[in-house]
Amino acid sequence: MSETPARPDAALRARAEIDLAALRANVRALRERAPGAALMAVVKADAYGHGAIPCARAAVEAGATWLGTATPQEALALRSAAAGLPDDVRIMCWLWTPGGPWREAVEARLDVSVSAPWALTEVVEAARAAGVPARVQLKADTGLGRNGCQPGADWDELVAAALRAEAEGLLRVTGLWSHFARADEPGHPSIAAQLTRFREMTAQAERQGLRPEVRHIANSPATLTLPDTHFDLVRPGIAMYGVSPSPEIGTPADFGLRPVMTLAASLALVKQVPGGHGVSYGHHYTTPGETTLGLVPLGYADGIPRHASSTGPVLVDGKWRTVAGRIAMDQFVVDLGGDRPGPGAEAVLFGPGDRGEPTAEDWAQAAGTIAYEIVTRIGSRVPRVYVNE
Ligand SMILES: Cc1ncc(COP(=O)(O)O)c(C=O)c1O
């Protein structure tokens, strides 16, 4: 019978340890992959669940000169004095809806993305009211079929309208940009097709008279594997957090990256039960014989995917265990096979993997999803504990 000592921070039910030295090293590794380009650290969705402000600071320390978010609210929070970021760091946000905080964004010197005439009209009105020119980046849909302006007449008209506003001193077009659909599928023909279209659309805008500071299209997989896509700036997200965009293109270690988040909990209970004992809601697991059960105090309300019921891996006492039965809202059970770790013993759901623990990718496979979703959904009830600040 083994006894795992409780960790000094075992008083925490659970914690997501965020290794900022790993994040800084990942940013440096990504910069080495794209030496001719600036790096925009994508810190949307609370830095993919890792904590936007500490991660933004660490990324800037490691040489990121731009930060990227989806919503304007995320970007404004980064620009606030409380974030403590250098004043000259560029902050871009790209997911706008009508009536958004354009004036605050203009006053906060954010780079705002525009994909359609309605957005250009709103940002121009805000710039006029603020008496400050807006920084605008025009987004081209080069084939993703999501946000962005369609090529052809729509693009020509958007560029022409931006040029008119630029001539009036109401905005400056700082960037032309786009996003890939399948950069994580090596050799997929859509990659070359999007790249050709991006070149055509930027060239067309430049012929019309725009002089953007930056043209950019590369997300993590493109930054890691497609040097032709780097242009003036790369926009990695997931790779910065040490997670591979797809196991198809390689492991984090293949790219010199190290996972930043370790998710662990303190066992809330270890108990002996007889064989034939049903476990958790629906009794989808029944003990095959007399055994011990460990209670992990994390559940789907903390972002542990319920789809990983009966499949998710956990390291307890040096051994991989599997979720026994259903993951509930706040807790799940592992069969410890007769081992009796002490109360408060550590259960590691995922981390870098070098202590033998599973990785976020292992949980993604167990839940039938992608590792992006695993790290991003870890809930606010789980404290983030920053190490190596
Ligand atoms: C517009 C945009 N750029 C860059 C990224 C970063 O992507 P990745 O995390 O794959 O690097 C995202 C994330 O989805 C995005 O939406």
Coordinates of C-alpha atoms and ligand atoms in Angstrom, one line a residue:
M1 CA 0.0 0.0 0.0
S2 CA 1.6 3.3 -1.1
E3 CA 1.1 6.7 0.5
T4 CA 1.4 9.7 -1.7
P5 CA 2.2 12.8 0.5
A6 CA -0.2 15.6 0.2
R7 CA 1.4 18.6 -1.6
P8 CA 1.9 21.9 0.3
D9 CA -1.0 23.5 -1.6
A10 CA -3.2 20.5 -1.1
A11 CA -5.6 22.9 0.7
L12 CA -6.7 23.8 -2.8
R13 CA -9.4 21.5 -4.1
A14 CA -7.9 21.8 -7.5
R15 CA -5.6 24.1 -9.4
A16 CA -4.4 24.9 -12.9
E17 CA -0.7 25.6 -12.6
I18 CA 0.5 27.9 -15.3
D19 CA 4.2 27.8 -16.1
L20 CA 5.1 31.2 -17.4
A21 CA 8.7 30.2 -18.1
A22 CA 7.3 27.6 -20.5
L23 CA 5.1 30.2 -22.1
R24 CA 8.0 32.6 -22.6
A25 CA 10.2 29.8 -24.0
N26 CA 7.4 28.8 -26.4
V27 CA 7.1 32.4 -27.6
R28 CA 10.8 32.5 -28.2
A29 CA 10.6 29.2 -30.1
L30 CA 7.8 30.5 -32.3
R31 CA 9.8 33.7 -33.0
E32 CA 12.7 31.6 -34.2
R33 CA 10.3 29.8 -36.6
A34 CA 9.3 33.2 -38.1
P35 CA 12.4 35.3 -37.8
G36 CA 11.3 37.9 -40.3
A37 CA 7.9 38.5 -38.8
A38 CA 6.5 40.3 -35.7
L39 CA 4.6 38.0 -33.3
M40 CA 1.0 38.6 -32.2
A41 CA 0.3 36.6 -29.1
V42 CA -3.3 35.4 -29.3
V43 CA -4.7 35.8 -25.8
K44 CA -8.4 35.6 -26.5
A45 CA -10.7 33.5 -24.3
D46 CA -8.6 34.4 -21.2
A47 CA -5.5 33.2 -23.0
Y48 CA -7.1 29.9 -23.9
G49 CA -8.0 29.4 -20.2
H50 CA -4.5 30.3 -18.9
G51 CA -5.2 33.9 -17.8
A52 CA -5.1 36.7 -20.2
I53 CA -3.1 39.3 -18.3
P54 CA -0.2 37.2 -16.9
C55 CA 0.1 35.4 -20.2
A56 CA 0.1 38.6 -22.2
R57 CA 2.8 40.0 -19.9
A58 CA 4.9 36.9 -20.3
A59 CA 4.5 36.9 -24.1
V60 CA 5.5 40.5 -24.3
E61 CA 8.6 39.8 -22.1
A62 CA 9.5 37.1 -24.6
G63 CA 9.3 39.4 -27.6
A64 CA 5.6 39.5 -28.7
T65 CA 4.9 43.1 -29.9
W66 CA 1.2 42.5 -30.7
L67 CA -1.6 40.9 -28.7
G68 CA -4.7 39.6 -30.3
T69 CA -8.2 39.0 -28.9
A70 CA -11.6 38.2 -30.3
T71 CA -13.8 40.7 -28.5
P72 CA -13.2 44.4 -27.9
Q73 CA -13.9 43.9 -24.2
E74 CA -11.0 41.5 -24.0
A75 CA -8.8 44.0 -25.8
L76 CA -9.9 46.9 -23.6
A77 CA -9.1 45.0 -20.5
L78 CA -5.5 44.4 -21.8
R79 CA -5.1 48.2 -22.5
S80 CA -6.3 49.2 -19.0
A81 CA -3.6 50.4 -16.6
A82 CA -4.3 47.5 -14.3
A83 CA -2.9 45.1 -16.9
G84 CA 0.5 46.8 -16.6
L85 CA 1.5 46.2 -20.2
P86 CA 3.8 48.5 -22.0
D87 CA 2.0 51.4 -23.6
D88 CA 3.3 50.8 -27.1
V89 CA 2.2 47.1 -27.3
R90 CA -0.3 46.9 -30.2
I91 CA -3.6 45.2 -29.3
M92 CA -5.9 44.0 -32.0
C93 CA -9.5 42.6 -31.7
W94 CA -11.5 41.1 -34.5
L95 CA -15.0 40.0 -33.4
W96 CA -17.3 43.0 -33.6
T97 CA -21.1 43.3 -33.7
P98 CA -23.1 46.4 -34.5
G99 CA -23.2 49.0 -31.7
G100 CA -19.9 47.7 -30.2
P101 CA -17.6 49.9 -28.1
W102 CA -15.9 51.5 -31.2
R103 CA -15.2 54.8 -29.5
E104 CA -13.5 53.2 -26.5
A105 CA -11.5 51.1 -28.9
V106 CA -10.4 54.1 -30.9
E107 CA -9.5 56.0 -27.8
A108 CA -7.6 53.0 -26.4
R109 CA -5.6 52.8 -29.7
L110 CA -6.7 49.3 -30.4
D111 CA -6.4 47.9 -33.9
V112 CA -9.9 47.0 -34.9
S113 CA -10.8 44.5 -37.6
V114 CA -13.4 45.5 -40.2
S115 CA -15.0 42.9 -42.6
A116 CA -18.0 44.8 -43.8
P117 CA -19.3 48.3 -44.7
W118 CA -21.5 48.6 -41.5
A119 CA -18.4 48.2 -39.4
L120 CA -16.4 50.8 -41.3
T121 CA -19.3 53.2 -40.9
E122 CA -19.4 52.7 -37.2
V123 CA -15.7 53.0 -36.7
V124 CA -15.5 56.2 -38.8
E125 CA -18.3 57.7 -36.7
A126 CA -16.5 56.8 -33.5
A127 CA -13.2 58.3 -34.8
R128 CA -15.0 61.5 -35.8
A129 CA -16.6 61.7 -32.3
A130 CA -13.3 61.0 -30.5
G131 CA -11.3 63.3 -32.7
V132 CA -8.7 60.5 -33.1
P133 CA -8.0 58.5 -36.2
A134 CA -8.9 54.8 -35.8
R135 CA -6.5 52.0 -36.5
V136 CA -8.3 49.6 -38.9
Q137 CA -7.3 46.3 -40.2
L138 CA -9.4 45.0 -43.2
K139 CA -10.1 41.3 -43.0
A140 CA -10.3 39.3 -46.3
D141 CA -12.2 36.0 -46.5
T142 CA -9.7 34.1 -48.6
G143 CA -11.7 30.8 -48.3
L144 CA -12.4 30.1 -44.6
G145 CA -16.0 31.1 -45.2
R146 CA -16.4 32.7 -41.8
N147 CA -15.7 36.3 -41.0
G148 CA -14.0 38.6 -43.5
C149 CA -14.9 40.4 -46.7
Q150 CA -15.6 38.4 -49.9
P151 CA -13.1 38.9 -52.7
G152 CA -14.2 40.8 -55.8
A153 CA -16.6 43.8 -55.8
D154 CA -17.2 43.6 -52.0
W155 CA -13.5 43.9 -51.3
D156 CA -12.8 46.6 -53.8
E157 CA -15.7 48.7 -52.3
L158 CA -14.5 48.1 -48.8
V159 CA -11.0 49.2 -49.7
A160 CA -12.3 52.2 -51.6
A161 CA -14.4 53.3 -48.6
A162 CA -11.4 52.8 -46.2
L163 CA -9.3 54.9 -48.5
R164 CA -11.8 57.8 -48.5
A165 CA -11.9 57.7 -44.7
E166 CA -8.1 57.6 -44.6
A167 CA -8.0 60.7 -46.9
E168 CA -10.2 62.5 -44.4
G169 CA -7.9 61.6 -41.6
L170 CA -10.5 59.5 -39.8
L171 CA -8.6 56.3 -39.9
R172 CA -5.4 54.6 -40.8
V173 CA -5.5 51.1 -42.5
T174 CA -2.8 49.4 -40.4
G175 CA -3.3 45.9 -41.7
L176 CA -4.7 43.5 -44.2
W177 CA -5.3 40.1 -42.9
S178 CA -7.0 36.7 -43.2
H179 CA -7.3 33.3 -41.5
F180 CA -6.8 29.7 -42.7
A181 CA -9.3 27.0 -42.7
R182 CA -7.0 23.9 -42.9
A183 CA -3.5 25.0 -42.1
D184 CA -3.3 22.0 -39.7
E185 CA -3.7 19.6 -42.6
P186 CA -0.3 19.4 -44.3
G187 CA -0.5 19.7 -48.0
H188 CA -4.2 20.4 -48.2
P189 CA -4.9 22.2 -51.5
S190 CA -7.0 24.9 -49.7
I191 CA -3.8 26.2 -48.1
A192 CA -2.2 27.2 -51.4
A193 CA -5.6 28.4 -52.7
Q194 CA -6.0 30.7 -49.7
L195 CA -2.5 32.0 -50.0
T196 CA -2.9 32.8 -53.6
R197 CA -6.2 34.6 -52.9
F198 CA -4.6 36.5 -50.0
R199 CA -1.8 37.7 -52.2
E200 CA -4.3 38.8 -54.9
M201 CA -6.5 40.6 -52.4
T202 CA -3.6 42.4 -50.6
A203 CA -2.1 43.4 -54.0
Q204 CA -5.4 44.7 -55.2
A205 CA -5.8 46.8 -52.1
E206 CA -2.3 48.1 -52.5
R207 CA -2.9 49.0 -56.2
Q208 CA -6.0 51.0 -55.0
G209 CA -3.6 52.9 -52.7
L210 CA -3.5 51.3 -49.2
R211 CA -0.2 51.0 -47.5
P212 CA -0.7 48.7 -44.5
E213 CA 1.9 48.2 -41.9
V214 CA 1.3 44.5 -41.6
R215 CA -0.2 41.7 -43.7
H216 CA -0.9 38.5 -41.8
I217 CA -2.6 35.1 -42.1
A218 CA -0.5 32.6 -40.1
N219 CA -2.1 30.9 -37.0
S220 CA -0.1 28.3 -35.0
P221 CA 0.1 25.5 -37.6
A222 CA 1.1 27.9 -40.3
T223 CA 3.7 29.5 -38.0
L224 CA 5.1 26.1 -37.3
T225 CA 5.0 24.5 -40.7
L226 CA 4.4 27.0 -43.5
P227 CA 7.1 29.7 -43.8
D228 CA 5.5 31.1 -47.0
T229 CA 2.6 32.3 -44.9
H230 CA 4.5 34.4 -42.4
F231 CA 4.4 37.8 -44.2
D232 CA 4.9 40.6 -41.7
L233 CA 3.4 39.1 -38.6
V234 CA 2.3 35.7 -37.3
R235 CA -0.6 35.1 -34.9
P236 CA -0.1 31.9 -32.9
G237 CA -2.4 30.9 -30.2
I238 CA -2.4 27.3 -29.1
A239 CA 1.3 26.7 -29.8
M240 CA 2.2 29.5 -27.4
Y241 CA 0.4 27.5 -24.7
G242 CA 2.6 24.5 -25.6
V243 CA -0.1 22.4 -27.2
S244 CA 0.2 21.1 -30.8
P245 CA -2.5 22.4 -33.1
S246 CA -3.0 18.8 -34.3
P247 CA -1.3 15.5 -33.5
E248 CA -1.1 15.1 -37.3
I249 CA 1.5 17.7 -37.6
G250 CA 3.5 16.7 -34.6
T251 CA 3.8 16.7 -30.8
P252 CA 4.7 19.9 -28.8
A253 CA 8.2 18.4 -28.3
D254 CA 8.7 18.1 -32.1
F255 CA 8.4 21.9 -32.3
G256 CA 10.4 22.6 -29.1
L257 CA 7.2 23.6 -27.2
R258 CA 6.2 22.7 -23.7
P259 CA 2.6 22.6 -22.3
V260 CA 2.0 25.5 -20.0
M261 CA -1.0 24.3 -18.0
T262 CA -1.0 21.5 -15.5
L263 CA -4.4 20.6 -14.1
A264 CA -4.4 18.8 -10.7
A265 CA -6.7 18.1 -7.8
S266 CA -6.5 16.8 -4.3
L267 CA -8.3 13.5 -3.8
A268 CA -11.3 14.3 -1.6
L269 CA -11.9 10.7 -0.5
V270 CA -10.3 7.2 -0.8
K271 CA -12.5 4.3 0.2
Q272 CA -12.7 0.5 0.0
V273 CA -15.7 -1.0 -1.8
P274 CA -16.7 -4.5 -2.6
G275 CA -16.9 -6.0 -6.0
G276 CA -20.1 -5.4 -8.0
H277 CA -20.4 -1.8 -6.6
G278 CA -22.0 0.6 -9.1
V279 CA -20.1 3.9 -9.5
S280 CA -21.5 7.4 -10.1
Y281 CA -24.7 8.4 -11.9
G282 CA -26.3 5.7 -14.1
H283 CA -23.9 3.1 -12.7
H284 CA -22.0 3.0 -16.0
Y285 CA -19.1 1.4 -14.1
T286 CA -19.3 -1.5 -11.7
T287 CA -16.2 -2.6 -9.7
P288 CA -14.9 -5.8 -11.1
G289 CA -13.9 -7.0 -7.5
E290 CA -13.0 -5.5 -4.2
T291 CA -11.1 -2.3 -4.8
T292 CA -10.5 1.2 -3.7
L293 CA -12.1 4.3 -5.2
G294 CA -10.6 7.8 -5.3
L295 CA -12.9 10.8 -5.5
V296 CA -11.5 13.6 -7.8
P297 CA -13.2 16.9 -6.9
L298 CA -13.5 18.2 -10.4
G299 CA -16.5 17.9 -12.8
Y300 CA -18.1 19.2 -15.9
A301 CA -18.8 22.6 -14.1
D302 CA -15.0 22.9 -14.0
G303 CA -14.7 22.2 -17.7
I304 CA -13.9 18.5 -17.4
P305 CA -15.7 17.1 -20.5
R306 CA -18.6 14.7 -19.6
H307 CA -17.8 13.0 -22.9
A308 CA -14.6 11.7 -21.2
S309 CA -16.8 9.6 -18.8
S310 CA -15.2 6.1 -18.5
T311 CA -12.3 7.2 -20.7
G312 CA -10.4 10.2 -19.3
P313 CA -6.9 9.5 -17.9
V314 CA -5.6 10.6 -14.5
L315 CA -2.2 10.1 -12.8
V316 CA -2.5 9.1 -9.2
D317 CA 0.4 7.9 -7.2
G318 CA 2.5 7.2 -10.3
K319 CA -0.2 5.2 -12.1
W320 CA -2.5 6.1 -14.9
R321 CA -6.1 5.5 -13.8
T322 CA -9.2 6.0 -15.9
V323 CA -12.4 7.9 -15.0
A324 CA -14.8 5.2 -13.6
G325 CA -18.3 5.9 -14.8
R326 CA -19.9 9.3 -15.4
I327 CA -18.2 12.6 -14.8
A328 CA -20.7 14.6 -12.6
M329 CA -21.0 18.4 -12.2
D330 CA -18.4 18.7 -9.5
Q331 CA -16.7 15.3 -9.1
F332 CA -15.7 12.0 -10.7
V333 CA -14.3 8.7 -9.4
V334 CA -11.3 6.7 -10.4
D335 CA -10.7 3.0 -9.6
L336 CA -7.4 2.8 -7.7
G337 CA -7.3 -0.9 -7.9
G338 CA -6.7 -1.4 -4.2
D339 CA -4.1 1.4 -3.8
R340 CA -4.7 3.7 -0.9
P341 CA -3.1 7.1 -1.5
G342 CA -3.4 9.4 1.5
P343 CA -6.2 12.0 1.7
G344 CA -5.2 15.0 -0.4
A345 CA -3.0 13.0 -2.6
E346 CA -2.5 14.6 -6.0
A347 CA -4.5 13.5 -9.0
V348 CA -3.0 15.0 -12.2
L349 CA -5.4 15.2 -15.1
F350 CA -3.0 16.7 -17.5
G351 CA 0.3 18.5 -17.8
P352 CA 3.5 18.5 -19.9
G353 CA 3.7 14.7 -19.6
D354 CA 7.2 14.5 -18.3
R355 CA 6.2 13.3 -14.8
G356 CA 4.3 10.5 -16.5
E357 CA 1.0 12.4 -16.4
P358 CA -1.5 12.5 -19.3
T359 CA -1.5 15.6 -21.6
A360 CA -4.4 17.8 -22.7
E361 CA -4.1 16.0 -26.1
D362 CA -4.8 12.7 -24.2
W363 CA -8.0 14.2 -22.8
A364 CA -9.0 15.5 -26.2
Q365 CA -8.7 12.0 -27.6
A366 CA -10.6 10.6 -24.6
A367 CA -13.4 13.1 -25.1
G368 CA -13.5 13.1 -28.9
T369 CA -12.5 16.7 -29.2
I370 CA -9.4 18.9 -29.7
A371 CA -6.9 20.0 -27.1
Y372 CA -7.9 23.7 -27.6
E373 CA -11.3 22.9 -26.1
I374 CA -9.8 21.0 -23.1
V375 CA -7.6 23.9 -21.9
T376 CA -10.0 26.7 -22.9
R377 CA -12.9 25.3 -21.0
I378 CA -11.3 24.9 -17.6
G379 CA -13.7 26.9 -15.5
S380 CA -13.3 30.0 -13.3
R381 CA -13.9 27.9 -10.2
V382 CA -10.4 26.4 -10.7
P383 CA -7.8 28.8 -9.4
R384 CA -4.8 29.5 -11.7
V385 CA -1.6 29.3 -9.9
Y386 CA 1.3 31.0 -11.7
V387 CA 4.8 29.7 -11.4
N388 CA 8.1 31.0 -12.8
E389 CA 6.7 34.5 -13.1
Ligands
LIG1 C1 -8.4 35.1 -36.2 C2 -7.5 34.2 -35.4 N1 -6.2 34.3 -35.5 C3 -5.3 33.4 -34.8 C4 -5.8 32.5 -34.0 C5 -4.9 31.5 -33.3 O1 -5.1 30.2 -33.8 P1 -4.2 29.0 -33.2 O2 -4.7 28.9 -31.8 O3 -4.6 27.8 -34.1 O4 -2.8 29.4 -33.3 C6 -7.2 32.3 -33.9 C7 -7.8 31.3 -33.1 O5 -8.7 30.6 -33.3 C8 -8.1 33.2 -34.6 O6 -9.4 33.1 -34.5

